[in-house]
mmCIF file of C-alpha atoms in Angstrom:
data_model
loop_
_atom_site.group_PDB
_atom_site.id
_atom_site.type_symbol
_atom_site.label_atom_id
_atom_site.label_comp_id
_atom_site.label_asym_id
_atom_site.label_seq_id
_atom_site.Cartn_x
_atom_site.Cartn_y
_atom_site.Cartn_z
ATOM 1 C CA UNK B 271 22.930 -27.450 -0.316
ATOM 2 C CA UNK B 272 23.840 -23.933 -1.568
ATOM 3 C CA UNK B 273 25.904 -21.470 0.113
ATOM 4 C CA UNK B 274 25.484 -17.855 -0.546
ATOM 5 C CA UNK B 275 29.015 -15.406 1.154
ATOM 6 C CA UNK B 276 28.248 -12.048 0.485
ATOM 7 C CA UNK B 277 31.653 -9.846 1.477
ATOM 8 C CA UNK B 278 30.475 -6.892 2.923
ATOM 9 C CA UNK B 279 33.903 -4.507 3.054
ATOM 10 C CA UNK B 280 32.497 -1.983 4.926
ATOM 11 C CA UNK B 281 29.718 -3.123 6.613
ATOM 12 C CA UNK B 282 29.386 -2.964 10.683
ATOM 13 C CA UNK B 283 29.990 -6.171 12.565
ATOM 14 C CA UNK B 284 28.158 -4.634 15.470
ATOM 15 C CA UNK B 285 24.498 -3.794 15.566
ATOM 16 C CA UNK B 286 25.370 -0.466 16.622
ATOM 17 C CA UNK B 287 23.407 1.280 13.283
ATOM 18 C CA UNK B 288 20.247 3.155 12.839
ATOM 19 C CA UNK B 289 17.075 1.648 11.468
ATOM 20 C CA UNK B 290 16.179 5.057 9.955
ATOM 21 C CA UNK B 291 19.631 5.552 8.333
ATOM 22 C CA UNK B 292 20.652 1.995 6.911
ATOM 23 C CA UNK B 293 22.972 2.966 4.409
ATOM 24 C CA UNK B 294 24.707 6.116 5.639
ATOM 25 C CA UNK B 295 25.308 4.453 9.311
ATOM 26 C CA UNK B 296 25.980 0.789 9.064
ATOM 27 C CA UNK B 297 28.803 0.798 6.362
ATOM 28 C CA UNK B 298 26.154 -0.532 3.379
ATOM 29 C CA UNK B 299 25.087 -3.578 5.690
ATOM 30 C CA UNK B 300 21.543 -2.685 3.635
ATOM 31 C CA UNK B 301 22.987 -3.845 0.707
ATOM 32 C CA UNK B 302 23.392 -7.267 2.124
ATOM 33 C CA UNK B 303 20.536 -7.699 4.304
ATOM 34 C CA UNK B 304 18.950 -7.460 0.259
ATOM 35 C CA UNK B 305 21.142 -10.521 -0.546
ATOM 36 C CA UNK B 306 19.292 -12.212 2.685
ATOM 37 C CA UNK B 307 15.914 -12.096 1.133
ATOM 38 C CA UNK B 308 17.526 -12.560 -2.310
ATOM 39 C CA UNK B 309 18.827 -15.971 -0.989
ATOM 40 C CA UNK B 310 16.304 -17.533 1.134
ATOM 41 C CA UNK B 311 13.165 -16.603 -0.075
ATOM 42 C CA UNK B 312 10.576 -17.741 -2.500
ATOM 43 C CA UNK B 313 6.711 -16.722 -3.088
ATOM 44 C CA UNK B 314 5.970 -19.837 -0.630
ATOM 45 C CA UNK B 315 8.407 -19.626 2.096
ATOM 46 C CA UNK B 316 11.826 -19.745 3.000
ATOM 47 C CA UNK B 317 14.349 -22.053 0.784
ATOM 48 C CA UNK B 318 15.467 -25.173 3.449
ATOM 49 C CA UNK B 319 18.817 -25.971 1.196
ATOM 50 C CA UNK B 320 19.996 -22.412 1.502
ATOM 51 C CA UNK B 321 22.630 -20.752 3.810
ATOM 52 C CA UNK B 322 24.038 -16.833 3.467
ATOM 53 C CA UNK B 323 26.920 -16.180 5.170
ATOM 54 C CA UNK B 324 27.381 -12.219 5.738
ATOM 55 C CA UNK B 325 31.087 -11.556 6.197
ATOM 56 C CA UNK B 326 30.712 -8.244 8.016
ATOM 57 C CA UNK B 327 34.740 -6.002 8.050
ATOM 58 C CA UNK B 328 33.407 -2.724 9.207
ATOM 59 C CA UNK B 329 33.878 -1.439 12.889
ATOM 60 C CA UNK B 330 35.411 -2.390 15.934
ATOM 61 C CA UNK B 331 33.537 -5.661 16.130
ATOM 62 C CA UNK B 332 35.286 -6.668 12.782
ATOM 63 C CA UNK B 333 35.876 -9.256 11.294
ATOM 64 C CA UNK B 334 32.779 -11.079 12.246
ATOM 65 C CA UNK B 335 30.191 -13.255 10.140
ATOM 66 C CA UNK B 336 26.889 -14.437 10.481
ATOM 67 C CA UNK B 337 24.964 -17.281 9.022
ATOM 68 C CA UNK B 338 21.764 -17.241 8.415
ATOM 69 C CA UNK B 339 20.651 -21.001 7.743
ATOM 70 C CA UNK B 340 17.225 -21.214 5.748
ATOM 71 C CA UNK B 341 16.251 -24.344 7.292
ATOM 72 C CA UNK B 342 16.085 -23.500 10.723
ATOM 73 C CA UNK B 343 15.543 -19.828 10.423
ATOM 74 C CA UNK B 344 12.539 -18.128 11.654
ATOM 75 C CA UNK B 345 11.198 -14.797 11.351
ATOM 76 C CA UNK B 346 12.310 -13.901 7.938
ATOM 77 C CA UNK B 347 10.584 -11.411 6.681
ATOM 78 C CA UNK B 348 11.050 -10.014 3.353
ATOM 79 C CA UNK B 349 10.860 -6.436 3.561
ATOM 80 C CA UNK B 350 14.420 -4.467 5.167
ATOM 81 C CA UNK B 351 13.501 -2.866 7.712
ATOM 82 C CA UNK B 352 12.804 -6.500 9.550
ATOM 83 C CA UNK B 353 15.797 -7.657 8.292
ATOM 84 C CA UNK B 354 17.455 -5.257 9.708
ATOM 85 C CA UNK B 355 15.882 -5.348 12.927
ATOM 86 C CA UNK B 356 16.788 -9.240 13.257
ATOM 87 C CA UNK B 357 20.439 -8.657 12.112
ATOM 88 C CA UNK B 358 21.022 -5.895 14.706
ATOM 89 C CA UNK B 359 18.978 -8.129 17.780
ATOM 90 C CA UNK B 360 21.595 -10.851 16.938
ATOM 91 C CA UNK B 361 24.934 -8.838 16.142
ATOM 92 C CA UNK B 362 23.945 -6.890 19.717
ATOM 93 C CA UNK B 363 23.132 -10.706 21.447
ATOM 94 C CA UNK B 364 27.229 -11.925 19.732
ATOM 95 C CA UNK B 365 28.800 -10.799 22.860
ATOM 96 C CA UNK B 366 32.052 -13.029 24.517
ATOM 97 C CA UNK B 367 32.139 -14.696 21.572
ATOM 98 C CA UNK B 368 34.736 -17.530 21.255
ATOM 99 C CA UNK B 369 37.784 -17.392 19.556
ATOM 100 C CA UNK B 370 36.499 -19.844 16.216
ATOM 101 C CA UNK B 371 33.087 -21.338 15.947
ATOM 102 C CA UNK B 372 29.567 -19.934 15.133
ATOM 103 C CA UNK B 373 27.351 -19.300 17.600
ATOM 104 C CA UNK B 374 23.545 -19.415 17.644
ATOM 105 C CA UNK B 375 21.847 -16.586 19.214
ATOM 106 C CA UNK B 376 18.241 -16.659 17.306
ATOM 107 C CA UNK B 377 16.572 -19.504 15.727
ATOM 108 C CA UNK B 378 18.496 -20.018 12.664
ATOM 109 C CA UNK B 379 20.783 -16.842 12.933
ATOM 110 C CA UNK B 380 24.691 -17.364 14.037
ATOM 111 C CA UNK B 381 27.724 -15.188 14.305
ATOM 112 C CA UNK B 382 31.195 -16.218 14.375
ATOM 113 C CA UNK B 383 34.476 -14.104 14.560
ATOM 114 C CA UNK B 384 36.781 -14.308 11.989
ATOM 115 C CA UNK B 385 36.425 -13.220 7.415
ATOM 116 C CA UNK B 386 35.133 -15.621 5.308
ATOM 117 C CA UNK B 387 37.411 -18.586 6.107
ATOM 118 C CA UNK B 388 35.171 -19.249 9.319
ATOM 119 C CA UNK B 389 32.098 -20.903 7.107
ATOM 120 C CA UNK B 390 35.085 -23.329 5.094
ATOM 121 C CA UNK B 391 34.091 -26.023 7.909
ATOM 122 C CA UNK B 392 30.353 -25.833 7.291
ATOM 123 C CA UNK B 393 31.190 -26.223 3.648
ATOM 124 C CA UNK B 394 33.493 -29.102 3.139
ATOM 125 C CA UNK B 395 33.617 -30.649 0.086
ATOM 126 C CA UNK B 396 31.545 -28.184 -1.594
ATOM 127 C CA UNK B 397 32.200 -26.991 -4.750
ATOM 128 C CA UNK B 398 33.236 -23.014 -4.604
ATOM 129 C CA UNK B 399 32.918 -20.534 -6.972
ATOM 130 C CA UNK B 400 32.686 -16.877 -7.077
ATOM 131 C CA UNK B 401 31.285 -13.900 -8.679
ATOM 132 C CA UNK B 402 33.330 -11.749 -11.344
ATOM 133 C CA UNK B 403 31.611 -9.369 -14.167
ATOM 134 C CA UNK B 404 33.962 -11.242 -16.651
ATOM 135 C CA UNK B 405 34.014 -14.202 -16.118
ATOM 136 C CA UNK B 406 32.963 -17.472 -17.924
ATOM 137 C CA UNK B 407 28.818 -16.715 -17.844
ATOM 138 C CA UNK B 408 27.555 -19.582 -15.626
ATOM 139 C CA UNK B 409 24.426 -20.444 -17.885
ATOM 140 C CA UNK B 410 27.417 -21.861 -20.386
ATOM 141 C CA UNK B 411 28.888 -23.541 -16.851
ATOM 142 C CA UNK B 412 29.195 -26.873 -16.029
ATOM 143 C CA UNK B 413 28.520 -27.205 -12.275
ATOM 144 C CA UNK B 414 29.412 -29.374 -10.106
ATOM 145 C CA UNK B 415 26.580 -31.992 -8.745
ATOM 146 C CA UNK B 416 26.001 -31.566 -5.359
ATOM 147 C CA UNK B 417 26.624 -28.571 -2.821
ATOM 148 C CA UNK B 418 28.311 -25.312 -3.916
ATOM 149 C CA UNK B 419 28.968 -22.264 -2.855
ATOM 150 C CA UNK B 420 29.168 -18.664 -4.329
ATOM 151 C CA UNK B 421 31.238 -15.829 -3.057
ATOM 152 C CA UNK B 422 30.527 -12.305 -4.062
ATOM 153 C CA UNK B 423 31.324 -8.515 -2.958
ATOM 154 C CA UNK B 424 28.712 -6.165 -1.648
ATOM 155 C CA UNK B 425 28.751 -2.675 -4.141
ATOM 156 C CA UNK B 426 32.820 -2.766 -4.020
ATOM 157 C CA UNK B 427 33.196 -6.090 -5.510
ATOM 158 C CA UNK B 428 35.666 -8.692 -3.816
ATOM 159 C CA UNK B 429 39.113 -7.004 -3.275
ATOM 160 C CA UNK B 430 42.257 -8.703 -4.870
ATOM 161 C CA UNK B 431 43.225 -9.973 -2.187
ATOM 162 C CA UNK B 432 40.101 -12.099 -1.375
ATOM 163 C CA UNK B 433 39.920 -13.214 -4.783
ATOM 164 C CA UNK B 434 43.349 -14.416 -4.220
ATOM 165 C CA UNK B 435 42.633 -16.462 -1.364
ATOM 166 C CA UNK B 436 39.566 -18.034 -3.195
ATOM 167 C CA UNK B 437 41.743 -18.856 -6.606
ATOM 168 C CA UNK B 438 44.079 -20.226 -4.354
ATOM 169 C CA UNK B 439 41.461 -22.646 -3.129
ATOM 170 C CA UNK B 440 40.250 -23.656 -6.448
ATOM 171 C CA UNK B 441 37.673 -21.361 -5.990
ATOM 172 C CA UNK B 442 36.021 -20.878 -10.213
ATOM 173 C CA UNK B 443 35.017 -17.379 -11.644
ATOM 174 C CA UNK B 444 31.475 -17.742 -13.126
ATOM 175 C CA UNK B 445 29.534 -14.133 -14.455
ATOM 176 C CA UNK B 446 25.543 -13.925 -14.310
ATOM 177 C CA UNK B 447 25.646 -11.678 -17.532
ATOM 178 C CA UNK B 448 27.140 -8.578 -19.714
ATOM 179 C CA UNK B 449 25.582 -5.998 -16.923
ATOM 180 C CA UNK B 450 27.548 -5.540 -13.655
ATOM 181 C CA UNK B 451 24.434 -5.651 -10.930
ATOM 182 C CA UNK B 452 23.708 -5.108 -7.494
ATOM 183 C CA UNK B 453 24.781 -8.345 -5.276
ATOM 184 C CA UNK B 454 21.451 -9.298 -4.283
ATOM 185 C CA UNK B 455 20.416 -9.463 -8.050
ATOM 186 C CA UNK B 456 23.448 -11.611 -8.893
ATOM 187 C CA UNK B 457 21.952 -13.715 -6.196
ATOM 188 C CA UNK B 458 18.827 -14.162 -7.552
ATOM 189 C CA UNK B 459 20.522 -14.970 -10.983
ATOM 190 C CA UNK B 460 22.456 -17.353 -9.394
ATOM 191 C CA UNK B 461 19.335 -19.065 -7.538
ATOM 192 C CA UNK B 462 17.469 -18.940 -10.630
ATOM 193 C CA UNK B 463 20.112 -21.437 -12.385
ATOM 194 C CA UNK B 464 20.522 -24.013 -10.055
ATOM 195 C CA UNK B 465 16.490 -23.738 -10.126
ATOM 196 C CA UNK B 466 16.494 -24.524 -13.601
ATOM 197 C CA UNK B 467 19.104 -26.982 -13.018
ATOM 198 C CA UNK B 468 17.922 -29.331 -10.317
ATOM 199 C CA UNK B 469 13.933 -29.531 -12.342
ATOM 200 C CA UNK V 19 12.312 0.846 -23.630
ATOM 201 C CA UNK V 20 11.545 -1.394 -21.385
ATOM 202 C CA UNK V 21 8.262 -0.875 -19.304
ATOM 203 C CA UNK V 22 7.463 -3.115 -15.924
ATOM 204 C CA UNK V 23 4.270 -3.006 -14.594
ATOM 205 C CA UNK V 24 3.639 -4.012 -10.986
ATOM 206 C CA UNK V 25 0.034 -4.519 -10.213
ATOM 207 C CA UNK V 26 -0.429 -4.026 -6.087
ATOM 208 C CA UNK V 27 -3.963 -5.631 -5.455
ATOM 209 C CA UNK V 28 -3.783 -3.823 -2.378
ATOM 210 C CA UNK V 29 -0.573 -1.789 -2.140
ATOM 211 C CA UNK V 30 -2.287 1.943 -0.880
ATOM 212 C CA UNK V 31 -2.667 4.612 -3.549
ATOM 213 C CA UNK V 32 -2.319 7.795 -0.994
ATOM 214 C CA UNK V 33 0.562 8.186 1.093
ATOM 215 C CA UNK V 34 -0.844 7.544 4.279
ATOM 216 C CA UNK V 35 1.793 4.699 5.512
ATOM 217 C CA UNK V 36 4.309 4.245 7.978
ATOM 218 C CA UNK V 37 7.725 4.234 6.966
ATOM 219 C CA UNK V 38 8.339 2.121 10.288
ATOM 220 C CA UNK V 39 5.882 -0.954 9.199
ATOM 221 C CA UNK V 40 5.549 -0.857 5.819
ATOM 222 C CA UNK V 41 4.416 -4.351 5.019
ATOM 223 C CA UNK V 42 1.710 -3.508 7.911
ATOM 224 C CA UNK V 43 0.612 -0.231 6.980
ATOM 225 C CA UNK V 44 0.730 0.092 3.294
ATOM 226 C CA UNK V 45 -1.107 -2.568 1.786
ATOM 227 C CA UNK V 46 2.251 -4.814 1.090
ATOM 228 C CA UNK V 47 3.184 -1.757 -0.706
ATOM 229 C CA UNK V 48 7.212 -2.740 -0.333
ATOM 230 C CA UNK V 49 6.625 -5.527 -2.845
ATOM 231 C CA UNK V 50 6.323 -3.263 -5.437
ATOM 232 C CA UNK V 51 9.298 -0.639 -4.108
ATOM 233 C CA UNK V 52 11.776 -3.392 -4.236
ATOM 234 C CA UNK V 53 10.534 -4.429 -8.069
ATOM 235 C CA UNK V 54 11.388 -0.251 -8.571
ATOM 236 C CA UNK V 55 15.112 -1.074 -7.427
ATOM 237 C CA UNK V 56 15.331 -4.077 -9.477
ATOM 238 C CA UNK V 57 14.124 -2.582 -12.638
ATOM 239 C CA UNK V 58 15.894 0.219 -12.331
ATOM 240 C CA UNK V 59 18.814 0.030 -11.006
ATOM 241 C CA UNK V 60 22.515 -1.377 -11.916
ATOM 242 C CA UNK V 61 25.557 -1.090 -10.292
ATOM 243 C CA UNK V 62 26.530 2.108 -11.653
ATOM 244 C CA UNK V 63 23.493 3.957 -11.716
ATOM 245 C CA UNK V 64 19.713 3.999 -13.585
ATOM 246 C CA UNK V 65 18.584 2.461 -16.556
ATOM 247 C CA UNK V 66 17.588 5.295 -18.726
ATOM 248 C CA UNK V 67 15.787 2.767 -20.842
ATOM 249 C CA UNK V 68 13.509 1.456 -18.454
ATOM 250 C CA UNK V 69 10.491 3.060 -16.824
ATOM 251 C CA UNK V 70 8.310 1.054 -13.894
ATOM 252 C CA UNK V 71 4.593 1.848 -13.438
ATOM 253 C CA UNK V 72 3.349 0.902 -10.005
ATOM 254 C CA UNK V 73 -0.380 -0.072 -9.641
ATOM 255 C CA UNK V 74 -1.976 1.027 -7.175
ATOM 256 C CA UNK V 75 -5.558 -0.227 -6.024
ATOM 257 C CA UNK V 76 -5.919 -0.191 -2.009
ATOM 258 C CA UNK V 77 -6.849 2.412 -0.152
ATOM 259 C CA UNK V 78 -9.400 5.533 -0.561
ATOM 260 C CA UNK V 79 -7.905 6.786 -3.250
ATOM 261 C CA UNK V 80 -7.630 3.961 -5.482
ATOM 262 C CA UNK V 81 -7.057 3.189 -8.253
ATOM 263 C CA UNK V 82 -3.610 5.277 -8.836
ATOM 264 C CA UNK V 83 -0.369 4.006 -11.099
ATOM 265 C CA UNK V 84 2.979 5.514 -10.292
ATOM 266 C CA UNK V 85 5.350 5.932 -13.036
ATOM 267 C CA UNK V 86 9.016 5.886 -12.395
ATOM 268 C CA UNK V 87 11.214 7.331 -15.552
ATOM 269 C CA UNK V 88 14.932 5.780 -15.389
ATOM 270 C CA UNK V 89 15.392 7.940 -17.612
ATOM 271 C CA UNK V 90 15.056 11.220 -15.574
ATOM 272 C CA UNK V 91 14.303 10.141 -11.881
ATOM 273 C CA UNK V 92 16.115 11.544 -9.827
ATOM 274 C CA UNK V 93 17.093 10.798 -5.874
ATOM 275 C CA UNK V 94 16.231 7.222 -6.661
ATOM 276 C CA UNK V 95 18.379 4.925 -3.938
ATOM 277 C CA UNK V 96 18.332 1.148 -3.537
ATOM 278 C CA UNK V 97 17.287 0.646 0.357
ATOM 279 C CA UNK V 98 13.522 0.613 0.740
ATOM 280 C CA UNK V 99 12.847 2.950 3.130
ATOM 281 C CA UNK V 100 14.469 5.964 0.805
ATOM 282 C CA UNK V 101 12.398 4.377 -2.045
ATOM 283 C CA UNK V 102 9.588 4.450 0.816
ATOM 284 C CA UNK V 103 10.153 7.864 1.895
ATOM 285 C CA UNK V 104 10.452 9.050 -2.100
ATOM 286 C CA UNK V 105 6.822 7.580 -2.934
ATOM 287 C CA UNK V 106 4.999 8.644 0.160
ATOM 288 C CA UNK V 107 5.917 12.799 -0.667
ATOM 289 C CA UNK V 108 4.904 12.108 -4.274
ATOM 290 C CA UNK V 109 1.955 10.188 -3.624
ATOM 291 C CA UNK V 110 1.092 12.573 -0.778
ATOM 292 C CA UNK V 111 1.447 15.387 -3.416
ATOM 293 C CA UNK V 112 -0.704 13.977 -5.812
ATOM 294 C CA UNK V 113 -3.762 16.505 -5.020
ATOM 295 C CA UNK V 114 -6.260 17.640 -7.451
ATOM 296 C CA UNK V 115 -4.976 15.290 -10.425
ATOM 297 C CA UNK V 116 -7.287 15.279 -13.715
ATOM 298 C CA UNK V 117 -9.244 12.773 -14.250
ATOM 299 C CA UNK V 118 -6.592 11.341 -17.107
ATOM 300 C CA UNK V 119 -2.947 11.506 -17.694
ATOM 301 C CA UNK V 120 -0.189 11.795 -15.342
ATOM 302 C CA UNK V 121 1.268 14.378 -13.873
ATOM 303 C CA UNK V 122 4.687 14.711 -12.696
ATOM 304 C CA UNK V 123 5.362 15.432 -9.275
ATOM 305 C CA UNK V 124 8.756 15.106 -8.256
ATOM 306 C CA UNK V 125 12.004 14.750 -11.276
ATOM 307 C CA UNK V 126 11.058 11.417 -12.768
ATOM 308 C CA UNK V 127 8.219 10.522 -11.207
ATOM 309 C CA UNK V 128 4.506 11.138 -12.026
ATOM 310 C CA UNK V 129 1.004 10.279 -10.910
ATOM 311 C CA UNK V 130 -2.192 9.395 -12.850
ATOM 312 C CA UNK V 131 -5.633 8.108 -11.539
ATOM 313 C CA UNK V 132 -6.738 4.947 -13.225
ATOM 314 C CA UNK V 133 -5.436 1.374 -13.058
ATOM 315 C CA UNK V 134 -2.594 -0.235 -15.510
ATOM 316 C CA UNK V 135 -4.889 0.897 -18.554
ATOM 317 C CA UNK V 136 -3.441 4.420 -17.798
ATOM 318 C CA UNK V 137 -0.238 3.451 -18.553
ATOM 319 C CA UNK V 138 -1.163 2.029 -21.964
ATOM 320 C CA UNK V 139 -0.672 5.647 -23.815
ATOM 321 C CA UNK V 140 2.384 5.873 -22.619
ATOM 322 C CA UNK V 141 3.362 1.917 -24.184
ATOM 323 C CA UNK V 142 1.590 2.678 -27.824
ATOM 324 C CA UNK V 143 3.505 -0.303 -30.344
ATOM 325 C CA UNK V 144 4.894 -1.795 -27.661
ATOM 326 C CA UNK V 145 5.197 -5.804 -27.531
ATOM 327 C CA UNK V 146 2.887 -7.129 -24.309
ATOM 328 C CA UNK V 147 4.159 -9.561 -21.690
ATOM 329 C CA UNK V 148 2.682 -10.746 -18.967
ATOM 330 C CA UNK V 149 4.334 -13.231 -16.307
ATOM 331 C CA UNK V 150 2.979 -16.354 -14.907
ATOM 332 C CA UNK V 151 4.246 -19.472 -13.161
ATOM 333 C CA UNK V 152 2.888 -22.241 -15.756
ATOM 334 C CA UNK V 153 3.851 -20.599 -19.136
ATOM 335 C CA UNK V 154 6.456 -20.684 -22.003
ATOM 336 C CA UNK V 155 10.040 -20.047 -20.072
ATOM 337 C CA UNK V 156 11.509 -16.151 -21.234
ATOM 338 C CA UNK V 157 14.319 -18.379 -22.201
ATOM 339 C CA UNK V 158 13.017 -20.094 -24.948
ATOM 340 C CA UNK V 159 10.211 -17.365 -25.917
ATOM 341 C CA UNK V 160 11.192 -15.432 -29.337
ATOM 342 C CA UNK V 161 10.891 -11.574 -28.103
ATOM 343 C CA UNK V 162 9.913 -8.824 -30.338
ATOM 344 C CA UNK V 163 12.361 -6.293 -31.349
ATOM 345 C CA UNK V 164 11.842 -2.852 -29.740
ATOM 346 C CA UNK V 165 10.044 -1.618 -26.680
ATOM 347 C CA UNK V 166 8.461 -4.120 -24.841
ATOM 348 C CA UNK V 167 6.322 -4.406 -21.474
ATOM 349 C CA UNK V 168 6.000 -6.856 -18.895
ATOM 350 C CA UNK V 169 3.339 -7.285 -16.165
ATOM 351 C CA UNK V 170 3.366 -9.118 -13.018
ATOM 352 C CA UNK V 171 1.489 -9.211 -10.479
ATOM 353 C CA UNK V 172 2.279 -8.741 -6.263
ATOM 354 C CA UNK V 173 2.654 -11.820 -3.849
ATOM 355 C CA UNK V 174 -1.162 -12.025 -4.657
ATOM 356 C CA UNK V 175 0.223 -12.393 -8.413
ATOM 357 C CA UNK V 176 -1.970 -10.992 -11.284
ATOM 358 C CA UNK V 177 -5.818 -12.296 -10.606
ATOM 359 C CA UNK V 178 -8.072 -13.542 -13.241
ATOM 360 C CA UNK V 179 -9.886 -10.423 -14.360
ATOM 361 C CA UNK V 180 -6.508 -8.687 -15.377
ATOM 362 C CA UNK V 181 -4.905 -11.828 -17.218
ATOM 363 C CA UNK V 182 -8.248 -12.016 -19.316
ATOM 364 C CA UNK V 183 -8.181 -8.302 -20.201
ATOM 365 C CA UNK V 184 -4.273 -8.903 -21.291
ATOM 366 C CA UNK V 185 -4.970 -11.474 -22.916
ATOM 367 C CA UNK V 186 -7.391 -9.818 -24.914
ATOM 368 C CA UNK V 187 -4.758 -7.153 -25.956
ATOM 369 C CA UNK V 188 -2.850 -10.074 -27.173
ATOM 370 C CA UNK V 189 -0.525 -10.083 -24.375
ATOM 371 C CA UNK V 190 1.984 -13.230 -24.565
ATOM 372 C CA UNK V 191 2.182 -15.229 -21.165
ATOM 373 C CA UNK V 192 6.121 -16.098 -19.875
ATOM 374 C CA UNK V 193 7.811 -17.452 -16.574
ATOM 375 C CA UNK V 194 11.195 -17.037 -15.424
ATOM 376 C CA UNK V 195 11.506 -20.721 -14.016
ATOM 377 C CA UNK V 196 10.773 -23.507 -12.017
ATOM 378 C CA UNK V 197 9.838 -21.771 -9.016
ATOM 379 C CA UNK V 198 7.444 -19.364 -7.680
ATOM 380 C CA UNK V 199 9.558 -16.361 -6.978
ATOM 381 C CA UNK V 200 9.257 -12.679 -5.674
ATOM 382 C CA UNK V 201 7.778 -10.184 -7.810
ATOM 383 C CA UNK V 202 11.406 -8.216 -7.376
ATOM 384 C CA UNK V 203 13.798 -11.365 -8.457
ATOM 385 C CA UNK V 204 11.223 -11.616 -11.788
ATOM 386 C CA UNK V 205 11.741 -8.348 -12.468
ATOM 387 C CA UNK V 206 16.013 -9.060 -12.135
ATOM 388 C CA UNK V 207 15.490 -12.241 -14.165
ATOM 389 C CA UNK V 208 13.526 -10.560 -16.345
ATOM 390 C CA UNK V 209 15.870 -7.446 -16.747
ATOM 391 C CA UNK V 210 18.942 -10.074 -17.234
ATOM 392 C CA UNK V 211 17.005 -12.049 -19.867
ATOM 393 C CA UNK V 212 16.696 -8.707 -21.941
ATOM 394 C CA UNK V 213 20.709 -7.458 -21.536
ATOM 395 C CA UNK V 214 21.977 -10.648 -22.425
ATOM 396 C CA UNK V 215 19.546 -10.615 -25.972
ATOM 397 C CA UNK V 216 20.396 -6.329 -26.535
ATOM 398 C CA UNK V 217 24.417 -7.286 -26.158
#
């Protein structure tokens, strides 16, 4: 399996945004619904080992995160705008939410309270690492077999204190290369290695 | 330089789509904005060294290739739908164009009838690329020094007629992997490949 957390710092954990104004009303969520498609899909389909977790700290709703499980999902469509509609039909269904615990409210498509530490249970004993411009570049890596998971920021990067939390964990720095890139291109680079790696 | 080329087989040439269902109403024509983000964009800005040339051959008024100058665009944003909105007013005010060359329509970005042969001027001593699933991995391939371009084809990919009339202009086949990916995350993989070899 491969996990995929994409820290969104300012982006709305409600689905109270605009279709028509992505960026300038839902605190950047655009940039990680970009990280969705950048995770899960291929030319042929949706990628069954995959899950993103969108940790969403903007708004009233916050923090909340949703999970968005390529095995099960459905109605993944690659272009934004569906994206977005999907995200903002679920974040609008998370209502009375529990106090721990994701919740599935579409095929595929959860939403839990709570940062990043809410997907640790889904990922036990998976290797973590996470996504820093310089850092050891992961093509000269050695990965760990089995499942891992990558943490990375949205256009702010991961804040000191969440790269804190992860170090603390054991969490590894890895790089994707000398250019500092939009988070849904660092996922692809990221996918694209751990293609090469499990041929 | 780096040139992409994005060949739409049916992405529309006029700007008669709906920003509201773009994968329904424009021929698919969002594959080939999200390859303009990828090439073009890093986290802290444009690529001034990069220009994208969208192909363009659905619609009435095909065949029409977009050219987008990193170098000199201007208003260029990474969601889709301001890349969308960006392309329909320059396509829509592409009236009247001569029956060669392009003209330049809004800061950066210009118009010319004619499929990707139109863009060929523009590429004079350039190095040719094209990618495809089943050939020599980027990785491994020795790239000429200097400008270079690289075309790829939409979810369709790049059909038989084109790859024969590249090959014929001694255009060197790659692939970016194991799998079968969006034209947008071989654009990023692409894009990567080249930083890491100009560092």
């Amino acid at each position: 399996m491969r996990y995929f957390v994409i820290i969104g710092q300012t982006a709305t954990a409600s689905g109270e945004f605009l279709l028509d104004d992505l960026p300038g009303s839902s605190g950047r969520l655009d940039v990680l619904l970009r990280c969705i498609r950048a995770a899960l899909s291929f030319s042929h389909g949706l990628r069954h080992d995959t899950r993103v977790y969108l940790v969403l700290r903007g708004g009233a709703q916050a923090p909340r995160t949703l999970r968005i499980d390529g095995a099960s999902a459905k109605f993944i469509r690659p272009d934004e705008r569906s994206l977005a509609i999907l995200v903002k039909k679920t974040l609008a269904a998370a209502v009375n939410l529990p106090a721990s615990g994701f919740v599935e409210l579409r095929p595929g498509l959860a939403v839990s309270r709570g940062d990043w530490q809410c997907a640790l249970p889904d990922m036990h004993g998976a290797a973590l690492y996470w996504l820093e411009q310089s850092a050891l570049d992961i093509r000269n890596a050695e990965l760990a077999p089995g499942t891992m998971a990558f943490f990375l920021g949205d256009h702010h990067g991961l804040n000191a204190e969440t790269q804190g939390e992860l170090l603390a964990l054991g969490a590894v720095p890895l790089s994707v290369g000398p250019v500092s890139l939009h988070s849904d291109d660092v996922v692809t680079l990221v996918g694209n290695e751990l293609d090469r790696r499990s041929v």
